mmCIF file of C-alpha atoms in Angstrom:
data_model
loop_
_atom_site.group_PDB
_atom_site.id
_atom_site.type_symbol
_atom_site.label_atom_id
_atom_site.label_comp_id
_atom_site.label_asym_id
_atom_site.label_seq_id
_atom_site.Cartn_x
_atom_site.Cartn_y
_atom_site.Cartn_z
ATOM 1 C CA MET A 1 60.018 86.616 109.574
ATOM 2 C CA SER A 2 57.529 87.776 106.671
ATOM 3 C CA SER A 3 55.019 85.232 106.400
ATOM 4 C CA GLN A 4 54.598 84.748 102.638
ATOM 5 C CA PRO A 5 58.279 84.407 101.491
ATOM 6 C CA PRO A 6 58.317 87.019 97.831
ATOM 7 C CA ALA A 7 58.413 84.982 94.489
ATOM 8 C CA ASP A 8 61.648 85.872 93.831
ATOM 9 C CA PRO A 9 63.463 88.359 96.779
ATOM 10 C CA ARG A 10 66.597 88.917 94.768
ATOM 11 C CA GLY A 11 65.317 92.425 93.765
ATOM 12 C CA VAL A 12 64.909 93.344 97.108
ATOM 13 C CA ILE A 13 67.841 91.641 98.281
ATOM 14 C CA GLU A 14 70.210 93.421 95.948
ATOM 15 C CA THR A 15 68.037 96.955 96.782
ATOM 16 C CA VAL A 16 68.600 96.473 100.639
ATOM 17 C CA PHE A 17 72.844 95.253 100.237
ATOM 18 C CA ARG A 18 72.889 98.389 98.288
ATOM 19 C CA LEU A 19 71.222 101.005 101.003
ATOM 20 C CA GLU A 20 72.700 98.909 104.011
ATOM 21 C CA SER A 21 75.884 97.895 103.332
ATOM 22 C CA PRO A 22 77.512 100.515 104.396
ATOM 23 C CA ARG A 23 76.269 100.556 108.182
ATOM 24 C CA VAL A 24 77.146 96.358 108.102
ATOM 25 C CA ILE A 25 80.890 97.283 107.016
ATOM 26 C CA ALA A 26 80.829 100.044 110.107
ATOM 27 C CA ALA A 27 78.869 97.387 112.458
ATOM 28 C CA ALA A 28 81.620 94.469 111.755
ATOM 29 C CA THR A 29 84.618 97.144 111.647
ATOM 30 C CA ARG A 30 83.399 97.743 115.056
ATOM 31 C CA ILE A 31 84.853 94.118 115.751
ATOM 32 C CA VAL A 32 87.422 93.504 113.687
ATOM 33 C CA ARG A 33 89.077 96.451 113.600
ATOM 34 C CA ASP A 34 89.955 95.320 109.490
ATOM 35 C CA ILE A 35 87.921 97.652 107.115
ATOM 36 C CA GLY A 36 88.922 94.847 104.825
ATOM 37 C CA ILE A 37 87.763 92.417 106.627
ATOM 38 C CA ALA A 38 85.041 94.086 107.739
ATOM 39 C CA GLU A 39 83.841 94.155 103.599
ATOM 40 C CA GLU A 40 84.693 90.536 103.582
ATOM 41 C CA LEU A 41 81.899 89.535 106.280
ATOM 42 C CA ALA A 42 79.281 91.988 104.519
ATOM 43 C CA GLN A 43 79.619 89.661 101.507
ATOM 44 C CA ASP A 44 79.208 86.654 103.748
ATOM 45 C CA ALA A 45 75.847 88.154 105.443
ATOM 46 C CA LEU A 46 74.759 89.135 101.399
ATOM 47 C CA VAL A 47 75.443 85.411 100.684
ATOM 48 C CA ALA A 48 73.116 84.547 104.030
ATOM 49 C CA ALA A 49 70.618 86.218 102.889
ATOM 50 C CA LEU A 50 71.088 85.186 99.323
ATOM 51 C CA GLU A 51 70.378 81.674 100.674
ATOM 52 C CA GLN A 52 67.934 82.085 103.315
ATOM 53 C CA TRP A 53 65.566 84.910 102.331
ATOM 54 C CA PRO A 54 64.305 83.323 99.336
ATOM 55 C CA ARG A 55 63.233 79.895 101.201
ATOM 56 C CA ASP A 56 62.175 81.719 104.550
ATOM 57 C CA GLY A 57 61.126 84.908 103.121
ATOM 58 C CA VAL A 58 62.318 88.452 103.118
ATOM 59 C CA PRO A 59 62.741 89.914 106.974
ATOM 60 C CA ASP A 60 60.601 92.550 108.170
ATOM 61 C CA ASN A 61 64.020 95.019 109.262
ATOM 62 C CA PRO A 62 66.451 93.452 106.265
ATOM 63 C CA GLY A 63 68.982 96.037 107.460
ATOM 64 C CA ALA A 64 69.052 95.226 111.126
ATOM 65 C CA TRP A 65 69.231 91.137 110.230
ATOM 66 C CA LEU A 66 71.896 92.045 107.608
ATOM 67 C CA VAL A 67 74.190 93.910 110.378
ATOM 68 C CA THR A 68 73.233 91.354 113.140
ATOM 69 C CA THR A 69 74.314 88.787 110.694
ATOM 70 C CA ALA A 70 77.706 90.468 109.945
ATOM 71 C CA ARG A 71 78.458 91.018 113.595
ATOM 72 C CA ARG A 72 77.506 87.299 114.628
ATOM 73 C CA ARG A 73 80.511 86.244 112.320
ATOM 74 C CA ALA A 74 82.241 88.750 113.455
ATOM 75 C CA VAL A 75 82.619 87.460 117.198
ATOM 76 C CA ASP A 76 83.461 83.970 115.363
ATOM 77 C CA LEU A 77 86.403 85.663 113.848
ATOM 78 C CA VAL A 78 87.505 87.360 116.615
ATOM 79 C CA ARG A 79 86.626 84.254 118.535
ATOM 80 C CA ARG A 80 88.878 82.328 116.106
ATOM 81 C CA ARG A 81 91.780 84.139 116.067
ATOM 82 C CA GLU A 82 94.819 82.957 117.836
ATOM 83 C CA ASN A 83 95.259 87.188 119.788
ATOM 84 C CA TYR A 84 91.828 86.823 120.643
ATOM 85 C CA ALA A 85 92.852 87.376 124.246
ATOM 86 C CA ARG A 86 93.776 90.660 122.838
ATOM 87 C CA LYS A 87 91.029 91.710 121.114
ATOM 88 C CA LEU A 88 88.425 90.868 124.132
ATOM 89 C CA ALA A 89 90.352 93.192 125.968
ATOM 90 C CA GLU A 90 90.117 95.720 123.350
ATOM 91 C CA ILE A 91 85.877 95.825 123.046
ATOM 92 C CA GLY A 92 85.505 94.803 126.978
ATOM 93 C CA ARG A 93 84.472 92.039 128.530
ATOM 94 C CA ASP A 94 81.946 90.741 126.886
ATOM 95 C CA LEU A 95 82.170 90.314 123.667
ATOM 96 C CA GLU A 96 78.677 89.427 123.796
ATOM 97 C CA THR A 97 76.976 92.245 124.489
ATOM 98 C CA THR A 98 78.304 93.882 120.741
ATOM 99 C CA VAL A 99 75.659 91.461 119.160
ATOM 100 C CA PRO A 100 72.205 92.601 118.791
ATOM 101 C CA ALA A 101 68.722 91.404 118.497
ATOM 102 C CA GLN A 102 66.605 91.177 115.309
ATOM 103 C CA GLU A 103 66.634 95.103 115.539
ATOM 104 C CA PRO A 104 69.391 97.428 116.281
ATOM 105 C CA ALA A 105 69.486 98.360 120.387
ATOM 106 C CA ASP A 106 70.069 101.988 119.060
ATOM 107 C CA PRO A 107 69.559 103.081 114.947
ATOM 108 C CA ASP A 108 72.222 106.202 116.190
ATOM 109 C CA ASP A 109 74.783 104.487 117.189
ATOM 110 C CA ILE A 110 74.692 102.688 114.063
ATOM 111 C CA ASP A 111 75.106 106.761 112.650
ATOM 112 C CA ASP A 112 78.570 105.972 115.138
ATOM 113 C CA ASP A 113 80.272 103.991 113.670
ATOM 114 C CA LEU A 114 79.384 105.038 110.321
ATOM 115 C CA LEU A 115 81.190 108.163 111.032
ATOM 116 C CA ARG A 116 84.248 106.332 112.794
ATOM 117 C CA LEU A 117 84.044 104.499 109.813
ATOM 118 C CA VAL A 118 84.601 107.910 107.524
ATOM 119 C CA PHE A 119 87.457 109.191 108.830
ATOM 120 C CA THR A 120 89.243 105.995 109.239
ATOM 121 C CA ALA A 121 88.818 105.294 105.474
ATOM 122 C CA CYS A 122 90.237 109.295 104.467
ATOM 123 C CA HIS A 123 93.071 108.835 107.703
ATOM 124 C CA PRO A 124 96.325 110.765 105.873
ATOM 125 C CA VAL A 125 98.582 107.616 106.041
ATOM 126 C CA LEU A 126 96.186 107.485 102.786
ATOM 127 C CA SER A 127 96.517 109.731 99.614
ATOM 128 C CA ALA A 128 93.634 112.189 98.654
ATOM 129 C CA GLU A 129 92.281 110.143 96.143
ATOM 130 C CA ALA A 130 92.467 106.522 98.047
ATOM 131 C CA ARG A 131 90.634 107.958 100.935
ATOM 132 C CA THR A 132 88.188 109.509 98.674
ATOM 133 C CA ALA A 133 87.943 106.435 96.808
ATOM 134 C CA LEU A 134 87.805 104.611 99.429
ATOM 135 C CA THR A 135 84.979 105.602 101.715
ATOM 136 C CA LEU A 136 82.383 106.096 98.178
ATOM 137 C CA ARG A 137 82.894 102.267 97.675
ATOM 138 C CA LEU A 138 82.232 101.913 102.403
ATOM 139 C CA LEU A 139 79.466 104.483 102.614
ATOM 140 C CA GLY A 140 77.963 105.712 99.078
ATOM 141 C CA GLY A 141 77.790 101.145 98.413
ATOM 142 C CA LEU A 142 79.292 102.414 94.548
ATOM 143 C CA SER A 143 81.062 99.707 92.468
ATOM 144 C CA THR A 144 84.506 100.582 91.006
ATOM 145 C CA SER A 145 82.993 102.352 87.966
ATOM 146 C CA GLU A 146 80.331 104.358 89.183
ATOM 147 C CA ILE A 147 84.070 105.412 91.593
ATOM 148 C CA ALA A 148 85.481 106.099 88.251
ATOM 149 C CA ARG A 149 83.245 108.102 86.753
ATOM 150 C CA ALA A 150 83.526 110.433 89.404
ATOM 151 C CA PHE A 151 86.591 110.787 89.880
ATOM 152 C CA LEU A 152 87.384 110.940 85.857
ATOM 153 C CA THR A 153 89.608 108.227 86.262
ATOM 154 C CA PRO A 154 90.086 104.999 84.311
ATOM 155 C CA GLU A 155 88.707 102.092 86.303
ATOM 156 C CA PRO A 156 91.508 100.282 87.600
ATOM 157 C CA THR A 157 93.229 102.981 88.617
ATOM 158 C CA VAL A 158 90.476 103.755 91.507
ATOM 159 C CA ALA A 159 89.862 99.593 91.891
ATOM 160 C CA GLN A 160 93.907 99.059 92.962
ATOM 161 C CA ARG A 161 93.715 102.316 94.776
ATOM 162 C CA ILE A 162 90.680 100.630 96.979
ATOM 163 C CA VAL A 163 92.821 97.434 97.366
ATOM 164 C CA ARG A 164 95.967 99.648 98.289
ATOM 165 C CA ALA A 165 93.986 101.409 101.100
ATOM 166 C CA LYS A 166 92.682 98.754 102.928
ATOM 167 C CA ARG A 167 95.520 97.027 102.637
ATOM 168 C CA THR A 168 96.966 100.340 104.186
ATOM 169 C CA LEU A 169 94.839 100.570 107.420
ATOM 170 C CA ALA A 170 95.183 96.881 107.755
ATOM 171 C CA THR A 171 98.963 96.999 107.945
ATOM 172 C CA ARG A 172 99.247 100.400 110.213
ATOM 173 C CA ASN A 173 96.656 99.439 112.491
ATOM 174 C CA VAL A 174 94.591 102.914 112.099
ATOM 175 C CA ALA A 175 92.449 102.911 114.702
ATOM 176 C CA PHE A 176 87.926 103.540 113.913
ATOM 177 C CA GLU A 177 87.657 106.708 115.345
ATOM 178 C CA VAL A 178 85.920 109.805 115.448
ATOM 179 C CA PRO A 179 90.064 111.691 115.750
ATOM 180 C CA GLY A 180 90.248 114.401 118.018
ATOM 181 C CA GLY A 181 92.211 118.028 118.503
ATOM 182 C CA PRO A 182 95.509 118.544 114.859
ATOM 183 C CA ASP A 183 94.620 114.900 113.446
ATOM 184 C CA ARG A 184 90.522 115.598 113.172
ATOM 185 C CA GLU A 185 91.496 118.872 111.371
ATOM 186 C CA ALA A 186 94.252 116.828 109.648
ATOM 187 C CA ARG A 187 91.301 114.303 108.008
ATOM 188 C CA LEU A 188 88.164 116.992 107.543
ATOM 189 C CA GLY A 189 89.342 118.432 104.463
ATOM 190 C CA SER A 190 88.857 114.844 102.516
ATOM 191 C CA VAL A 191 85.980 113.652 105.002
ATOM 192 C CA LEU A 192 83.654 116.598 103.004
ATOM 193 C CA ASP A 193 85.323 116.489 99.943
ATOM 194 C CA VAL A 194 83.278 112.288 100.323
ATOM 195 C CA ILE A 195 80.314 113.236 101.789
ATOM 196 C CA TYR A 196 79.236 115.295 98.756
ATOM 197 C CA LEU A 197 80.717 113.318 96.912
ATOM 198 C CA ILE A 198 78.147 110.756 97.745
ATOM 199 C CA PHE A 199 75.565 113.022 97.717
ATOM 200 C CA ASN A 200 76.254 114.497 94.142
ATOM 201 C CA GLU A 201 76.221 111.126 93.096
ATOM 202 C CA GLY A 202 72.860 110.369 94.321
ATOM 203 C CA TYR A 203 71.071 113.601 93.679
ATOM 204 C CA ALA A 204 73.069 113.076 89.697
ATOM 205 C CA ALA A 205 73.619 109.329 89.436
ATOM 206 C CA THR A 206 76.607 108.914 87.054
ATOM 207 C CA ALA A 207 75.028 105.047 85.926
ATOM 208 C CA GLY A 208 72.247 103.199 86.083
ATOM 209 C CA ASP A 209 68.506 103.707 84.802
ATOM 210 C CA ASP A 210 67.475 105.907 88.015
ATOM 211 C CA TRP A 211 68.909 109.516 87.813
ATOM 212 C CA LEU A 212 68.500 110.046 91.549
ATOM 213 C CA ARG A 213 69.800 108.280 94.084
ATOM 214 C CA PRO A 214 67.644 109.433 97.370
ATOM 215 C CA ALA A 215 69.174 106.775 99.880
ATOM 216 C CA LEU A 216 72.231 108.476 98.821
ATOM 217 C CA CYS A 217 71.122 111.987 99.905
ATOM 218 C CA GLU A 218 70.346 111.003 103.268
ATOM 219 C CA ASP A 219 73.200 109.436 103.833
ATOM 220 C CA ALA A 220 75.386 112.750 102.789
ATOM 221 C CA LEU A 221 73.049 114.635 104.368
ATOM 222 C CA ARG A 222 72.546 112.563 107.677
ATOM 223 C CA LEU A 223 76.687 112.379 108.000
ATOM 224 C CA ALA A 224 76.959 116.026 107.266
ATOM 225 C CA ARG A 225 74.167 117.166 109.695
ATOM 226 C CA GLN A 226 76.334 114.801 112.528
ATOM 227 C CA LEU A 227 79.460 116.431 111.306
ATOM 228 C CA ALA A 228 78.168 119.892 111.905
ATOM 229 C CA ALA A 229 76.955 119.066 115.592
ATOM 230 C CA LEU A 230 81.024 117.356 115.793
ATOM 231 C CA MET A 231 82.569 120.786 114.586
ATOM 232 C CA PRO A 232 80.422 123.873 115.496
ATOM 233 C CA LYS A 233 83.711 125.973 115.040
ATOM 234 C CA GLU A 234 84.361 124.997 111.894
ATOM 235 C CA PRO A 235 82.333 127.302 108.687
ATOM 236 C CA GLU A 236 83.621 124.711 106.244
ATOM 237 C CA VAL A 237 81.309 122.259 107.773
ATOM 238 C CA HIS A 238 77.897 124.568 108.178
ATOM 239 C CA GLY A 239 79.340 125.217 104.763
ATOM 240 C CA LEU A 240 79.300 121.915 103.118
ATOM 241 C CA ALA A 241 75.619 120.734 105.359
ATOM 242 C CA SER A 242 73.958 124.345 103.984
ATOM 243 C CA LEU A 243 75.270 122.499 100.534
ATOM 244 C CA LEU A 244 73.430 120.283 100.815
ATOM 245 C CA GLU A 245 70.395 121.496 102.128
ATOM 246 C CA PHE A 246 69.319 123.370 99.924
ATOM 247 C CA GLN A 247 70.776 120.586 96.716
ATOM 248 C CA ALA A 248 68.397 118.254 99.259
ATOM 249 C CA SER A 249 65.289 120.548 99.052
ATOM 250 C CA ARG A 250 64.993 120.931 95.429
ATOM 251 C CA THR A 251 64.405 116.461 95.126
ATOM 252 C CA ALA A 252 61.373 116.534 94.357
ATOM 253 C CA SER A 253 60.591 118.536 91.539
ATOM 254 C CA ARG A 254 63.725 117.000 89.048
ATOM 255 C CA THR A 255 62.191 114.300 87.966
ATOM 256 C CA GLY A 256 59.158 114.090 86.489
ATOM 257 C CA PRO A 257 56.347 111.019 87.032
ATOM 258 C CA ASP A 258 58.008 108.617 84.525
ATOM 259 C CA GLY A 259 61.792 109.721 86.558
ATOM 260 C CA GLU A 260 63.140 111.832 83.487
ATOM 261 C CA PRO A 261 65.235 114.386 84.574
ATOM 262 C CA ILE A 262 64.260 118.073 84.740
ATOM 263 C CA LEU A 263 66.363 120.732 84.646
ATOM 264 C CA LEU A 264 66.968 123.686 87.280
ATOM 265 C CA LYS A 265 65.120 125.758 84.820
ATOM 266 C CA ASP A 266 61.907 123.727 84.319
ATOM 267 C CA GLN A 267 61.130 122.897 87.534
ATOM 268 C CA ASN A 268 58.417 123.895 89.868
ATOM 269 C CA ARG A 269 59.977 125.826 93.248
ATOM 270 C CA ARG A 270 56.715 125.792 94.775
ATOM 271 C CA ARG A 271 57.649 121.960 94.783
ATOM 272 C CA TRP A 272 61.309 122.460 96.753
ATOM 273 C CA ASN A 273 61.202 121.668 100.058
ATOM 274 C CA ARG A 274 61.171 125.224 102.613
ATOM 275 C CA MET A 275 62.040 123.585 105.043
ATOM 276 C CA LEU A 276 64.557 121.691 104.024
ATOM 277 C CA VAL A 277 65.393 125.879 102.756
ATOM 278 C CA ALA A 278 65.373 127.244 105.637
ATOM 279 C CA ARG A 279 67.676 124.695 107.196
ATOM 280 C CA GLY A 280 70.312 125.446 104.456
ATOM 281 C CA VAL A 281 70.109 129.405 105.834
ATOM 282 C CA ASP A 282 70.988 128.684 108.836
ATOM 283 C CA ALA A 283 73.438 126.704 108.055
ATOM 284 C CA LEU A 284 74.703 128.774 105.746
ATOM 285 C CA ALA A 285 74.584 131.949 109.166
ATOM 286 C CA ARG A 286 76.386 129.235 110.931
ATOM 287 C CA ALA A 287 79.164 128.956 108.164
ATOM 288 C CA ASP A 288 78.950 133.036 108.405
ATOM 289 C CA ALA A 289 79.491 133.488 111.696
ATOM 290 C CA THR A 290 82.413 131.481 112.357
ATOM 291 C CA VAL A 291 84.518 132.505 108.898
ATOM 292 C CA THR A 292 87.921 134.447 108.903
ATOM 293 C CA GLY A 293 89.335 136.058 105.676
ATOM 294 C CA VAL A 294 88.342 134.069 102.508
ATOM 295 C CA PRO A 295 85.470 131.542 102.603
ATOM 296 C CA GLY A 296 86.646 128.407 101.739
ATOM 297 C CA PRO A 297 84.854 126.118 98.367
ATOM 298 C CA TYR A 298 81.817 125.209 100.763
ATOM 299 C CA VAL A 299 81.193 127.547 102.104
ATOM 300 C CA LEU A 300 81.462 129.532 98.302
ATOM 301 C CA GLN A 301 78.815 126.661 96.783
ATOM 302 C CA ALA A 302 76.854 127.606 99.435
ATOM 303 C CA THR A 303 76.210 130.712 98.648
ATOM 304 C CA ILE A 304 75.313 129.858 94.920
ATOM 305 C CA ALA A 305 73.062 127.484 96.420
ATOM 306 C CA ALA A 306 70.892 129.995 98.147
ATOM 307 C CA CYS A 307 71.127 132.799 95.657
ATOM 308 C CA HIS A 308 69.728 129.900 93.582
ATOM 309 C CA ALA A 309 66.763 129.469 96.647
ATOM 310 C CA HIS A 310 65.912 132.953 97.046
ATOM 311 C CA ALA A 311 64.872 133.582 93.841
ATOM 312 C CA HIS A 312 61.229 133.004 92.828
ATOM 313 C CA THR A 313 61.472 132.079 89.442
ATOM 314 C CA TYR A 314 64.312 130.861 87.328
ATOM 315 C CA GLU A 315 64.642 134.658 85.954
ATOM 316 C CA ASP A 316 64.754 135.807 88.919
ATOM 317 C CA THR A 317 67.851 134.907 89.454
ATOM 318 C CA ASP A 318 70.855 137.169 90.996
ATOM 319 C CA TRP A 319 73.025 135.724 88.196
ATOM 320 C CA GLN A 320 75.513 137.953 88.169
ATOM 321 C CA ALA A 321 76.472 137.218 91.830
ATOM 322 C CA ILE A 322 76.490 133.791 90.699
ATOM 323 C CA ALA A 323 78.987 134.686 88.003
ATOM 324 C CA THR A 324 81.077 136.592 90.211
ATOM 325 C CA LEU A 325 80.742 133.181 93.374
ATOM 326 C CA TYR A 326 82.007 130.982 91.227
ATOM 327 C CA GLY A 327 84.772 133.639 90.137
ATOM 328 C CA LEU A 328 86.090 133.874 93.155
ATOM 329 C CA LEU A 329 85.419 129.604 93.558
ATOM 330 C CA ALA A 330 87.774 129.162 90.654
ATOM 331 C CA VAL A 331 90.377 130.350 92.957
ATOM 332 C CA ARG A 332 89.996 129.221 96.360
ATOM 333 C CA ALA A 333 89.701 126.069 94.832
ATOM 334 C CA PRO A 334 90.017 126.195 90.695
ATOM 335 C CA SER A 335 88.898 123.202 88.254
ATOM 336 C CA PRO A 336 88.081 122.381 85.209
ATOM 337 C CA VAL A 337 84.283 121.774 86.425
ATOM 338 C CA VAL A 338 84.425 124.791 88.515
ATOM 339 C CA GLU A 339 84.927 126.483 85.047
ATOM 340 C CA LEU A 340 81.935 124.773 83.568
ATOM 341 C CA ASN A 341 79.698 125.398 85.619
ATOM 342 C CA ARG A 342 81.144 129.243 85.763
ATOM 343 C CA ALA A 343 80.572 129.682 82.264
ATOM 344 C CA VAL A 344 76.648 128.657 82.794
ATOM 345 C CA ALA A 345 76.169 131.388 85.377
ATOM 346 C CA VAL A 346 77.864 133.455 82.996
ATOM 347 C CA SER A 347 76.089 132.875 79.916
ATOM 348 C CA MET A 348 72.833 133.424 81.752
ATOM 349 C CA ALA A 349 74.694 136.660 83.201
ATOM 350 C CA ALA A 350 76.499 138.262 79.999
ATOM 351 C CA GLY A 351 75.016 136.047 77.235
ATOM 352 C CA PRO A 352 76.284 132.900 75.166
ATOM 353 C CA ALA A 353 78.861 134.290 73.365
ATOM 354 C CA PRO A 354 81.171 134.924 76.594
ATOM 355 C CA ALA A 355 80.328 132.061 77.945
ATOM 356 C CA LEU A 356 81.190 129.981 74.730
ATOM 357 C CA GLU A 357 84.692 130.676 74.725
ATOM 358 C CA ILE A 358 85.303 129.466 78.150
ATOM 359 C CA VAL A 359 83.737 126.055 76.737
ATOM 360 C CA ASP A 360 86.377 126.585 74.169
ATOM 361 C CA ALA A 361 88.831 127.093 76.337
ATOM 362 C CA LEU A 362 88.432 123.642 78.311
ATOM 363 C CA ALA A 363 88.166 121.529 75.344
ATOM 364 C CA ALA A 364 91.967 120.592 76.167
ATOM 365 C CA GLU A 365 91.241 119.637 79.680
ATOM 366 C CA PRO A 366 92.120 115.757 79.641
ATOM 367 C CA ALA A 367 90.282 115.861 82.191
ATOM 368 C CA LEU A 368 87.145 116.338 80.746
ATOM 369 C CA ARG A 369 87.340 114.774 78.007
ATOM 370 C CA ASP A 370 84.824 111.901 78.686
ATOM 371 C CA TYR A 371 82.252 114.560 80.697
ATOM 372 C CA HIS A 372 79.559 114.484 79.254
ATOM 373 C CA LEU A 373 78.105 117.459 80.365
ATOM 374 C CA LEU A 374 81.017 119.700 78.116
ATOM 375 C CA PRO A 375 79.893 119.137 74.855
ATOM 376 C CA SER A 376 76.053 119.336 76.890
ATOM 377 C CA VAL A 377 76.290 122.969 77.858
ATOM 378 C CA ARG A 378 77.940 123.645 74.767
ATOM 379 C CA GLY A 379 75.440 122.400 73.096
ATOM 380 C CA ASP A 380 73.313 124.680 74.598
ATOM 381 C CA LEU A 381 75.357 127.278 74.234
ATOM 382 C CA LEU A 382 75.450 126.864 70.429
ATOM 383 C CA ALA A 383 71.330 126.939 70.683
ATOM 384 C CA ARG A 384 70.653 129.782 72.303
ATOM 385 C CA LEU A 385 73.436 131.500 69.360
ATOM 386 C CA GLY A 386 71.278 130.532 66.416
ATOM 387 C CA ARG A 387 73.983 127.385 65.468
ATOM 388 C CA THR A 388 71.212 124.412 65.469
ATOM 389 C CA ALA A 389 73.288 121.828 63.060
ATOM 390 C CA GLU A 390 76.261 122.719 65.644
ATOM 391 C CA ALA A 391 74.424 122.309 68.843
ATOM 392 C CA ARG A 392 72.544 118.947 67.625
ATOM 393 C CA THR A 393 75.604 117.763 67.025
ATOM 394 C CA GLU A 394 77.005 118.366 70.062
ATOM 395 C CA PHE A 395 73.687 117.124 72.172
ATOM 396 C CA ALA A 396 74.947 113.408 70.814
ATOM 397 C CA ARG A 397 78.484 113.229 71.207
ATOM 398 C CA ALA A 398 77.055 114.252 74.847
ATOM 399 C CA ALA A 399 74.037 111.267 74.846
ATOM 400 C CA ALA A 400 76.833 109.064 73.997
ATOM 401 C CA LEU A 401 79.225 110.240 76.347
ATOM 402 C CA ALA A 402 76.105 109.620 79.479
ATOM 403 C CA ARG A 403 76.458 106.608 81.898
ATOM 404 C CA ASN A 404 72.982 107.633 83.055
ATOM 405 C CA GLU A 405 69.853 105.897 81.418
ATOM 406 C CA ARG A 406 67.857 108.638 82.108
ATOM 407 C CA GLU A 407 70.460 111.787 80.830
ATOM 408 C CA ARG A 408 70.863 109.908 77.747
ATOM 409 C CA ARG A 409 67.684 110.322 76.394
ATOM 410 C CA LEU A 410 67.446 113.572 77.401
ATOM 411 C CA LEU A 411 69.977 114.506 75.220
ATOM 412 C CA ARG A 412 68.903 112.353 73.056
ATOM 413 C CA ARG A 413 65.217 114.984 72.903
ATOM 414 C CA ARG A 414 68.122 117.547 72.818
ATOM 415 C CA ALA A 415 70.387 116.283 69.387
ATOM 416 C CA ASP A 416 66.143 116.170 67.934
ATOM 417 C CA ASN A 417 65.293 119.124 69.442
ATOM 418 C CA PRO A 418 67.978 121.525 69.692
ATOM 419 C CA THR A 419 66.090 124.413 69.989
ATOM 420 C CA PRO A 420 66.955 126.756 73.437
#
């Protein structure tokens, strides 16, 4: 324990739990084999921290403290259950060996638990929407409102999906494992989507005061790398890993000294992490070497990211190639968001007028009704066309829809000064 208790460790506790809750839940799930109960045990560990840390000080390794506490409570719970003997046979003859010391003996073991957790949450007994919502909740540590924003879905709907998903996994006795063979392939698409959404929430947070949440990006990137090592012949796994490496390479240049967002065109590309760019190039090469037929959505998105990474300046970007790739992506994985991104690329390759036609065609899309980037993109196109008053209105609307404070401020500045 720290020698001097902090005056108010509650902020530390909230931050640590946000970052460490996926590992705490995964560690407890390995013992109790029930995600819902494991989540409750993680909450118990949080309550214990709230009780003890203000009195005794924040532990030197607070994440390990939470994992240890949750595991010990999980062991106590299993012991109390009537079917203790059967559970004991499942997890080994000596249950005490699952309780770590203050420091986890092997950090990689926790990562293995995270991988098991994401595959378990992506079991085919759940709907695709439920799989993603549950895994974002457990692996990403996201609130229900944040998940609803990521899905462009009403919050009560997401809450119901999570509750039902945990209940289904428990009643169907879904194993806590990384499956093999056909079962692994069946869950792969959902696993990739979940990891991508976790990364995106860290890359551009939907709500709160900070635009970046690096810990989420790091978790997603680590999971993508683990999957690539686990499934070396799957091009989409390498495609996702490549995409995240490229995206993560820009992190240092995406915010200013006060945390304000810096748009792609204004970023200092000398601050892009060249090591991560090189990793992205290598992963994309592995994807290209294993792909057969038409590339999948993640390989296409990684190829788009590579176009940005290879351009020395924003103006040097091969926008025509990117627009073409987005056209292929719109066919391979059609969605309003992909079409909106295609409009941005078209605006750079062919000018704002044809891009505005694409954006205006999206105005009636229900999924984009409250999506702040739609009026943001439209405002930018109108500004470039010299339609300043209309641009100001669109940026103001985008600011009203944005839930992230940093993004809201940026859009308000654009509304005040809508020049391109």
